[in-house]
Structure formats: structure tokens, C-alpha cells
């Protein structure tokens, strides 16, 4: 009797979808219908999200300054409280509401829930209260997935002392994809993929991406996306896509297929 994986497991397809703050507030009915269709086709969905614009508005209302470095928000003690309350208190429940309204069973989570995302400071002197992912509670996610519930994860990590740490949404998405061995990662943003010299790229490879970063064609908020994508690809996740809300964009593969 062979013990090949395919003989013991029904083929599962698992997709992590990250919804960027840039596009989150404008998603329409047809976007959620598309998600529902993906789910009905048998794909297991895990949703993560950011919320940069909502955080910016809240910071401005309260007069707290912040700036980005390499696409990552340098997060002061005053800022982390606002990031935490905005993502967990506002953005996450609003998204869960939209999903459940669309008929998708969903439950909101953040790094504190069941120690979902245990984090440590990325580099406190440089970035302040920004985290890097140490561990992901995959059994919690597996339990929800097998119950047919879509986990909706806000990008807040918790350190071992219970301090909230801000983690870029793209980084959380790729770390979750790696932890649960996803078959694909979909980063939904406000542009239809990677644009180089005014042209959207339908395909990309790690070597092109490294070149585009060096030449300055990829910058700011696109950096954590492609960095997460490269990590996923090198760990064996077959495909990462960066797309707009119509799900059209750039597919990043380890190598160009058939070309
Ligand atoms: N080469 C590139 N192609 C497309 N967008 C890019 C590129 N380089 C930088 N960007 C910027 O990245 C932005 C998307 O990142 P971000 O604003 O952080 O979105 P999100 O909130 O979805 O994470 C785009 O709107 C664009 O301004
Ligand atoms: C550390 C860090 O950069 N955290 C991000 C978290 C939100 C996010 O990633 O939002 P988007 O999806 O809109 O980019 C921030 O504070 O903006």
C-alpha cells in the first residue's frame, strides 16, 4: 500500500486573501459574490486585512504623527493604541459584517485570540511598536476552516507580555499563508498589480521583482507585498497574486511557465 499524500487526503485548495486598507472601504457586492463562488467551488478561504487609510484618519483626528519606512509604519506608543483600536474595533467588525451579509460565515480574530499571532519587536529602536511574527496558532485556524467558518484576521500581533504590536497586513498575510501551507496567496489592493513604466505586468518572477526594487520601480506600500510574495514562493507556495478588486493583476511565479 503506497502512502502517497494524495491517497490519504482529499485534494484541498487553500487560499489566503489579504484585503488592503486602500480598497477595503470600496468593495462592492460583486466582489463578495466572487469570494462566495470561490468558497462554493471548494476552496478554503482565510482572510486577512490591513487598514492603513482608516488608521491615518484616526491618527489625524487625535493629532498623532507617524511615517512609513520601507512601507512599514514606524509606530510610537501613542500610535499603537490607535492602530490596535482602529483595526480590531472598527475595520475588522465592519469587514466581518460585510462577509456575513454576503452569506459567508466569518469570524473576526486578531493576534491575541487564542495566541493566534505571537510576535516580538521587529526592531524597537527603528520601528517602535512593530512586530515580527514568531508563531501562528494553526490549530485554531484549522478548527475554524473545518467548521466551514472563514477566519478574518486583523494584523495585530501580541508579544508574550500581552503588548500589542503593529504588523504590516501584507506580512501577516504571507506569514499566515506559510503557516497553514496555503496553495495560493491573493493580495487585493487599489492597483491592478505591479506597474512598471506605466504598464501593468500580468506575470512576474522573483528575479524581475528584485531588479524592479533595485531600480526603484517598486516602492512604498508595494514593498511588503512583493517581499511577502518572495518568501512564500521560496517556501514552495506555488503562486502569489497582487490584484485589484476585480481580481485582475500580477501573478508571481517562481519561474515563467512555458516561456
Ligand atoms: N510598481 C508598482 N506598481 C503598482 N503600485 C505600486 C508600485 N510601487 C509602489 N506602488 C504603490 O503601492 C500602492 C499599494 O500599496 P498600499 O497603498 O500599501 O495598499 P494596501 O492598503 O492595499 O496595502 C499603490 O497604490 C502604489 O501607490
Ligand atoms: C507595521 C505596519 O505597517 N502596519 C500597518 C497595518 C495596516 C496595513 O497594513 O494596512 P494596509 O493593508 O492598508 O497597508 C499600518 O500601520 O498601516
Coordinates of N, CA and C in Angstrom, one line a residue, residues 194-196 201 204-205 208-227 242 252:
X194 N 1.4 44.9 -10.3 CA 2.7 45.7 -10.3 C 2.7 46.4 -11.7
X195 N 3.0 47.7 -11.5 CA 3.1 48.6 -12.7 C 4.5 49.0 -12.9
X196 N 5.0 48.8 -14.1 CA 6.4 49.2 -14.4 C 6.4 50.1 -15.7
X201 N 2.0 44.6 -15.2 CA 2.6 43.3 -15.5 C 1.6 42.2 -15.2
X204 N 5.1 38.0 -13.2 CA 6.4 38.4 -12.7 C 7.1 37.2 -12.1
X205 N 8.4 37.3 -11.9 CA 9.2 36.3 -11.2 C 10.1 37.0 -10.2
X208 N 12.8 39.3 -11.7 CA 12.3 40.6 -12.1 C 12.0 41.5 -11.0
X209 N 11.4 40.9 -9.9 CA 11.0 41.8 -8.8 C 12.2 42.4 -8.1
X210 N 13.2 41.6 -7.9 CA 14.4 42.1 -7.3 C 15.0 43.2 -8.1
X211 N 15.0 43.0 -9.4 CA 15.5 44.1 -10.3 C 14.7 45.4 -10.2
X212 N 13.3 45.2 -10.2 CA 12.4 46.4 -10.1 C 12.6 47.1 -8.8
X213 N 12.8 46.4 -7.7 CA 13.1 47.0 -6.4 C 14.3 47.9 -6.5
X214 N 15.4 47.2 -7.0 CA 16.7 47.9 -7.1 C 16.6 49.2 -8.0
X215 N 15.8 49.1 -9.0 CA 15.7 50.3 -9.9 C 14.7 51.3 -9.4
X216 N 14.1 51.0 -8.3 CA 13.1 52.0 -7.7 C 11.7 52.0 -8.4
X217 N 11.4 50.9 -9.2 CA 10.1 50.8 -9.8 C 9.1 50.3 -8.8
X218 N 9.5 49.6 -7.8 CA 8.6 49.1 -6.7 C 9.1 49.8 -5.4
X219 N 8.1 50.5 -4.8 CA 8.4 51.3 -3.6 C 7.2 51.3 -2.7
X220 N 7.4 51.9 -1.5 CA 6.3 52.2 -0.6 C 5.5 50.9 -0.3
X221 N 4.1 51.1 -0.3 CA 3.2 50.0 0.1 C 3.3 48.8 -0.8
X222 N 4.0 48.8 -1.9 CA 4.2 47.6 -2.8 C 5.3 46.8 -2.2
X223 N 6.2 47.4 -1.4 CA 7.4 46.6 -1.0 C 7.0 45.4 -0.1
X224 N 6.2 45.6 1.0 CA 5.9 44.5 1.9 C 5.1 43.4 1.1
X225 N 4.4 43.8 0.0 CA 3.6 42.8 -0.8 C 4.6 41.9 -1.5
X226 N 5.6 42.5 -2.2 CA 6.5 41.7 -3.0 C 7.4 40.9 -2.1
X227 N 7.8 41.5 -1.0 CA 8.7 40.8 -0.1 C 8.0 39.6 0.5
X242 N -1.1 39.7 -7.0 CA -1.4 41.1 -6.5 C -2.4 41.7 -7.4
X252 N 2.6 36.2 -9.6 CA 4.1 36.0 -9.4 C 4.3 34.5 -9.2

